[in-house]
Short mmCIF file of C-alpha atoms and ligand atoms in Angstrom, two decimals:
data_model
loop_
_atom_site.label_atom_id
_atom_site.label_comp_id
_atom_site.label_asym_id
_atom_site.label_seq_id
_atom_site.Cartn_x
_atom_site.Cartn_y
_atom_site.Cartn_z
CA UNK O 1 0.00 0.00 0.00
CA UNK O 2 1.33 3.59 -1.04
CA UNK O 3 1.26 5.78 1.92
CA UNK O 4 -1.31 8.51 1.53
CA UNK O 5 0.83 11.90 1.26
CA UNK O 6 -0.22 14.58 4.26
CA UNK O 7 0.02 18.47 3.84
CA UNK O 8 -0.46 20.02 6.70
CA UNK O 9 -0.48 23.80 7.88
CA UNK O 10 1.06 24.85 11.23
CA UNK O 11 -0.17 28.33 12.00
CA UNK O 12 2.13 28.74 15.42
CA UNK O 13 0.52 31.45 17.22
CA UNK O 14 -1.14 33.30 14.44
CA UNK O 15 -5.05 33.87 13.93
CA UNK O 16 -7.84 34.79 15.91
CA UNK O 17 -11.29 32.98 16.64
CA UNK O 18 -12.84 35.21 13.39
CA UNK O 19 -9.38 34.74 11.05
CA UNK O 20 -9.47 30.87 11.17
CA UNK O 21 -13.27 30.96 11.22
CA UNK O 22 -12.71 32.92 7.80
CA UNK O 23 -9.24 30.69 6.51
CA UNK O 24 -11.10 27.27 7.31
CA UNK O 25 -14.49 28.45 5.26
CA UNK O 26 -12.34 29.08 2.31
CA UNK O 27 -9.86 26.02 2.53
CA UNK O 28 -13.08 23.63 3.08
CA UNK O 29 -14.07 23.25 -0.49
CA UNK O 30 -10.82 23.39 -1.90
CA UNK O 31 -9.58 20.62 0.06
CA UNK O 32 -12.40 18.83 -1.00
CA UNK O 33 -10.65 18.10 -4.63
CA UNK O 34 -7.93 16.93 -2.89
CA UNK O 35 -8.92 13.11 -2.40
CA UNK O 36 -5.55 11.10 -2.39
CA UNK O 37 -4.07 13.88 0.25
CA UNK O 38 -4.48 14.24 3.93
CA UNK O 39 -4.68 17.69 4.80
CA UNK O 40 -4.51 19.15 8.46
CA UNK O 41 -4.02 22.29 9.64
CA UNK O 42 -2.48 22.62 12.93
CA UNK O 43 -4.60 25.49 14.78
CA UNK O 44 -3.80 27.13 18.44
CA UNK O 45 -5.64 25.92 21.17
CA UNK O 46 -8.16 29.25 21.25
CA UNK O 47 -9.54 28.42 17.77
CA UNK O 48 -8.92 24.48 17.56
CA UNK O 49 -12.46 24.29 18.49
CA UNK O 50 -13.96 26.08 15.72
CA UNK O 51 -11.66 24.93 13.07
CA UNK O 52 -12.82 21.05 14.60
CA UNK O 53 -16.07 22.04 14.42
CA UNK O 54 -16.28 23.20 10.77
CA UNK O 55 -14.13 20.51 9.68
CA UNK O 56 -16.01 18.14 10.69
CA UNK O 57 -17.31 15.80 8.45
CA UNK O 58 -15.12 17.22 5.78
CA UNK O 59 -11.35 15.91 4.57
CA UNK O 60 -9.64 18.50 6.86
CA UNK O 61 -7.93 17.09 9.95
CA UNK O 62 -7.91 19.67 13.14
CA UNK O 63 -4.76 19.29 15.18
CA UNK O 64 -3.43 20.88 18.05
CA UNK O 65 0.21 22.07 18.05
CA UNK O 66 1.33 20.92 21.90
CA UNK O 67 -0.44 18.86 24.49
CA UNK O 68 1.33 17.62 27.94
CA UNK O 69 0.79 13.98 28.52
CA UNK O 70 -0.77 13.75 32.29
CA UNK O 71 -4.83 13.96 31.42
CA UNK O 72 -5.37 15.82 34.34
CA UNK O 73 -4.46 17.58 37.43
CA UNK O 74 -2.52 20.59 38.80
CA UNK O 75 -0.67 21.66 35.52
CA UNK O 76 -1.52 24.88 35.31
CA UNK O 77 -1.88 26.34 31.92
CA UNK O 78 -1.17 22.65 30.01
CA UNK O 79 -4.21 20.89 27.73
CA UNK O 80 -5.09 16.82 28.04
CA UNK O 81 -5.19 14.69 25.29
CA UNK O 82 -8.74 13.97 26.60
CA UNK O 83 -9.08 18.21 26.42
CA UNK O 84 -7.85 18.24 23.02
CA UNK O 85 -10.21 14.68 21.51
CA UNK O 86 -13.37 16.97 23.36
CA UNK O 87 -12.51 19.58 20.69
CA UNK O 88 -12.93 17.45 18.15
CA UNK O 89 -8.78 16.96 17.00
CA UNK O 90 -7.68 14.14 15.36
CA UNK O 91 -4.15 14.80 15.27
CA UNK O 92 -1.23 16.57 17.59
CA UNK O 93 2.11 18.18 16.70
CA UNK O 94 4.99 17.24 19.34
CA UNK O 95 7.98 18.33 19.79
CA UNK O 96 8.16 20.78 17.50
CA UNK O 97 11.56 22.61 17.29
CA UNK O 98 10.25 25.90 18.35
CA UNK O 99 8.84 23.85 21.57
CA UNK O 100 12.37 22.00 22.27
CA UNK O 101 14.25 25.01 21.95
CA UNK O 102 12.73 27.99 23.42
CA UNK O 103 10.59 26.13 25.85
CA UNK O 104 12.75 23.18 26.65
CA UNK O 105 10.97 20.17 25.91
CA UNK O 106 13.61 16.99 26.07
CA UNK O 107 13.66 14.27 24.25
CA UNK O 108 11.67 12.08 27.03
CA UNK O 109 9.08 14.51 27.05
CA UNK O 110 8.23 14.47 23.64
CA UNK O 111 8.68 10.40 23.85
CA UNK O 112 6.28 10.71 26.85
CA UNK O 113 4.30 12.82 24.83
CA UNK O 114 3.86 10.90 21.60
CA UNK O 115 3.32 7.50 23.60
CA UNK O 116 0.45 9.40 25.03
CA UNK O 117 -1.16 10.98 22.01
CA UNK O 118 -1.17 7.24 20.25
CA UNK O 119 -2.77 5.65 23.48
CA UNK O 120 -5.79 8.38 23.46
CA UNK O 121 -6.42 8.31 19.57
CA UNK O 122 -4.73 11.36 18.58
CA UNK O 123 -2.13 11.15 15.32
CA UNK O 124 0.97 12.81 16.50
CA UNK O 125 3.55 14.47 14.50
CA UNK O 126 6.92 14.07 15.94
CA UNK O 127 9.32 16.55 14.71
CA UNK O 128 13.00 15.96 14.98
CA UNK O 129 15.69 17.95 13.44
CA UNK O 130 18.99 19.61 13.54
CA UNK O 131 20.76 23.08 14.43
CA UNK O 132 23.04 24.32 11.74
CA UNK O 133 25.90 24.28 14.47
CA UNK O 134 25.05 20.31 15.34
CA UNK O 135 25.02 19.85 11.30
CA UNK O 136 28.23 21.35 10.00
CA UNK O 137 30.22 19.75 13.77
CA UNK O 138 31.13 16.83 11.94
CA UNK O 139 30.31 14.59 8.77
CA UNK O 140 27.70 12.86 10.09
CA UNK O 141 26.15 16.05 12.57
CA UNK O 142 22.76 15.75 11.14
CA UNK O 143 22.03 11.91 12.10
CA UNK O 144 24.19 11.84 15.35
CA UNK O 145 21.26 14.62 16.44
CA UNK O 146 18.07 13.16 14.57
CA UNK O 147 18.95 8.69 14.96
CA UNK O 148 18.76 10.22 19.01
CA UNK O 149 15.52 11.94 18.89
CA UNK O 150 13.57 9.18 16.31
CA UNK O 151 15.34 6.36 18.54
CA UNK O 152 13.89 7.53 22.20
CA UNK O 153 10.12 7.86 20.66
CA UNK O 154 10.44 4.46 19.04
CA UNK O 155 11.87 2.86 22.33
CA UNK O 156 8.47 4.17 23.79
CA UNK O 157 6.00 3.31 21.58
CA UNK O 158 6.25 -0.73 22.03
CA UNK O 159 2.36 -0.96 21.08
CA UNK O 160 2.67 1.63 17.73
CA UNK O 161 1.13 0.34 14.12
CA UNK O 162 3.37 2.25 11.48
CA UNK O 163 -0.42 4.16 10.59
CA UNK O 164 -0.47 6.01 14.12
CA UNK O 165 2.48 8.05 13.72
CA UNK O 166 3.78 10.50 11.69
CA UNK O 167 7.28 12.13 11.96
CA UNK O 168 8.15 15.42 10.48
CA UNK O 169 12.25 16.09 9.45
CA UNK O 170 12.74 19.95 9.90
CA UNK O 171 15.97 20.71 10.18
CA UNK O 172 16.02 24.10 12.72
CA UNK O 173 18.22 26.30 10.35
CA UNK O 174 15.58 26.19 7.54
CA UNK O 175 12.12 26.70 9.74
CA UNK O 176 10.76 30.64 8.66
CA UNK O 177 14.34 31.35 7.86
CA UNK O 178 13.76 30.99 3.98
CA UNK O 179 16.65 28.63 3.92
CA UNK O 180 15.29 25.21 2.29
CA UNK O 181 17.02 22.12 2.63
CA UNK O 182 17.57 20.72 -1.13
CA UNK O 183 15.41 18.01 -1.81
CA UNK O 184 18.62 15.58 -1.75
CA UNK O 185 18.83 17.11 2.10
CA UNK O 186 15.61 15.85 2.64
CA UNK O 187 15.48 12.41 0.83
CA UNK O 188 18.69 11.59 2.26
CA UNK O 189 17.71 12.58 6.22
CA UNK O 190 14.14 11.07 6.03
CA UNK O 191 15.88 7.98 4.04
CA UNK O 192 17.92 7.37 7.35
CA UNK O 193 14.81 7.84 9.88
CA UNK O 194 12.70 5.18 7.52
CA UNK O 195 16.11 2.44 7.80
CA UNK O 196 16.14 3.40 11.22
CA UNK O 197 12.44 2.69 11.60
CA UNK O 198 13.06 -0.76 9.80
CA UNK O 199 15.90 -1.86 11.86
CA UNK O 200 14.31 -1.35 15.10
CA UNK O 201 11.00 -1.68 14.31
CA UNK O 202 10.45 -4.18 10.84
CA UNK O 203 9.70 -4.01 7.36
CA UNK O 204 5.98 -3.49 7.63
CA UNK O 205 6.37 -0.43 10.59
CA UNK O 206 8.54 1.36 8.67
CA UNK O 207 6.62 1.17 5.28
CA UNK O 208 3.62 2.35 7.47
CA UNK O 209 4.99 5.52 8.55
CA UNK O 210 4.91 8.81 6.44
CA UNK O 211 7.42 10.73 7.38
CA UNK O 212 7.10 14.87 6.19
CA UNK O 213 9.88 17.41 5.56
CA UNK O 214 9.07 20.90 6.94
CA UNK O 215 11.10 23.74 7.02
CA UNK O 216 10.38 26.77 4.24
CA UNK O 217 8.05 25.16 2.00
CA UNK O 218 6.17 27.09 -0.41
CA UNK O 219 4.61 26.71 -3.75
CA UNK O 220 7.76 26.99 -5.35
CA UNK O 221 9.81 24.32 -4.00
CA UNK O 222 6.86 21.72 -3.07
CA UNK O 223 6.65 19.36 -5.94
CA UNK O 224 10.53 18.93 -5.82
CA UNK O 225 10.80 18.39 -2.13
CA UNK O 226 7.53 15.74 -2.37
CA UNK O 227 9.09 13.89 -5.65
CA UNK O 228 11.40 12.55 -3.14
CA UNK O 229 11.09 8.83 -2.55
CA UNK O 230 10.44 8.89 1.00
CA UNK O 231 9.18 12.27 1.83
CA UNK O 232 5.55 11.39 2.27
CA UNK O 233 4.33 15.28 2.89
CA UNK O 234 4.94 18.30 4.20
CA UNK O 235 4.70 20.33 7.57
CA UNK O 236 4.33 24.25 6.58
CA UNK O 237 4.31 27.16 8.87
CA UNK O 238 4.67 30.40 6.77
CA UNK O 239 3.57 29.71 3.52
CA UNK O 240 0.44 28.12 5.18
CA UNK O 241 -1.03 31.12 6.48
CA UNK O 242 -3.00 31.92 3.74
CA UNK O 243 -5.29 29.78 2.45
CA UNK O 244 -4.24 30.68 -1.65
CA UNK O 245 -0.69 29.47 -0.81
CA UNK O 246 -1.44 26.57 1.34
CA UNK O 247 -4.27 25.20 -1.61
CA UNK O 248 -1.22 25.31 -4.10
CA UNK O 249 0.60 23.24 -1.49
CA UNK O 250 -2.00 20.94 -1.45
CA UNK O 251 -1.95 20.64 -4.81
CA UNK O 252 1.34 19.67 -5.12
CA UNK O 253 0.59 16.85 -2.93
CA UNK O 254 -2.19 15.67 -5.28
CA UNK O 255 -0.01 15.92 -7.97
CA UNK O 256 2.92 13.53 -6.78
CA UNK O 257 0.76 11.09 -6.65
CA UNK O 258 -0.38 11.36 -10.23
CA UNK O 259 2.99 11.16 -11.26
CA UNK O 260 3.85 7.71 -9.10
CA UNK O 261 0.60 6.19 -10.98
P1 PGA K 1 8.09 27.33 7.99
O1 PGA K 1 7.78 26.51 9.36
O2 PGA K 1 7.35 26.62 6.89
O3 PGA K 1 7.57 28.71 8.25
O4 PGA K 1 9.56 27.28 7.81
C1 PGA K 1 7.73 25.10 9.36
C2 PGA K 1 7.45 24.61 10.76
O5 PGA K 1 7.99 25.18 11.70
O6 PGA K 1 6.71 23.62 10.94
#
């Protein structure tokens, strides 16, 4: 089976209650067209549950960008899985760079995190990725920092089908910077996470997983960066935004796989 290409919009903290009331009316139809592509947009918590709610029904996945993995109890100003499934999300973002850096998420939390998010239901997207300073420190910088990261969430996930996780490869130095990895960049660090995923976890877990690149997509680089054998989608910020931009993304998605049929 061909795993089903994702394009999927991370808004970070942009858009009020009205603005995603008016970006998910207009995306609706258009992602309608869009039947061989899952598309998600990854909303902030204060308008997750109207984006749910008009999605619903519809091809759009709502996701959350962050959740913390206890379901309950004195954690002041944290959200539940159970919180976020009463929304109506499907799916969950963890670990996103922007989370691990400036708010200091390890690598056990996000394991902790996307253990969690498969036992309640919720699809998470793990991102991993490297600095520019961890890439250029030696030959191999890139994987020393990434094989770390994709090896403590596998270690936790013992129960995991290859279909209830998603990782996203977004190396740091080209997230909003403008700065894209080449699509060899890509093929060649998602490549490693998929023989990484075989040799710990089999043939048919790896094959299972769709693993996205993120980091400076737009609708001029898309169709290269999803051409690439293993890059199964992509995981936009910026060039998500607006709904124009993110359609033409989605489009791009549609179209590589018309050109594997
Ligand atoms: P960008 O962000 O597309 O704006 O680079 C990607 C991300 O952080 O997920």
């Amino acid at each position: 089976m061909p795993r089903r290409p994702m394009m999927a919009g991370n808004w970070k903290m942009n858009k009020t209650v009205a603005e995603a009331q008016e970006y998910t009316a207009g995306l609706l139809p258009r992602a309608a067209d869009a039947e061989e592509v899952d598309v998600a947009v990854f909303a902030p918590f204060t308008c997750l549950h109207e984006v749910a709610r008009m999605s619903e029904g519809s091809a759009v996945i709502a996701g959350a960008q962050n959740f913390y993995y206890e379901d309950s109890g004195a954690f002041t100003g944290e959200v539940s899985a159970p919180m976020l499934l009463d929304l109506g999300a499907r799916a969950v973002i963890v670990g996103h760079s922007e989370r691990r850096e400036l708010f200091g998420e390890t690598d056990e939390m996000v394991a902790r995190k996307a253990r969690r998010a498969v036992q309640a239901g919720l699809l998470p997207v793990v991102c991993v990725g490297e600095t520019k300073e961890e890439r250029d420190s030696s030959p191999d910088g890139m994987w020393e920092k990434v094989s770390g990261q994709v090896g403590r969430v596998i270690e936790d996930l013992e129960d995991a089908g290859g279909e209830d996780l998603i990782f996203a490869y977004e190396p740091i130095w080209a997230i909003g910077t403008g700065e894209t990895a080449t699509p060899d960049d890509a093929q060649d660090a998602i490549g490693k996470i998929r023989d990484l995923l075989r040799e710990s976890r089999g043939e048919g877990f790896a094959e299972g997983v769709r693993i996205l690149y993120g980091g400076s997509v737009k609708p001029g680089n898309a169709a290269e960066i999803m051409a690439q054998r293993d890059v199964d989608g992509a995981l936009v910020g910026g060039a998500s935004l607006e709904v124009e931009s993110f359609v033409e993304l989605i489009e791009a998605a549609q179209n590589s796989v018309s050109r594997q049929d």
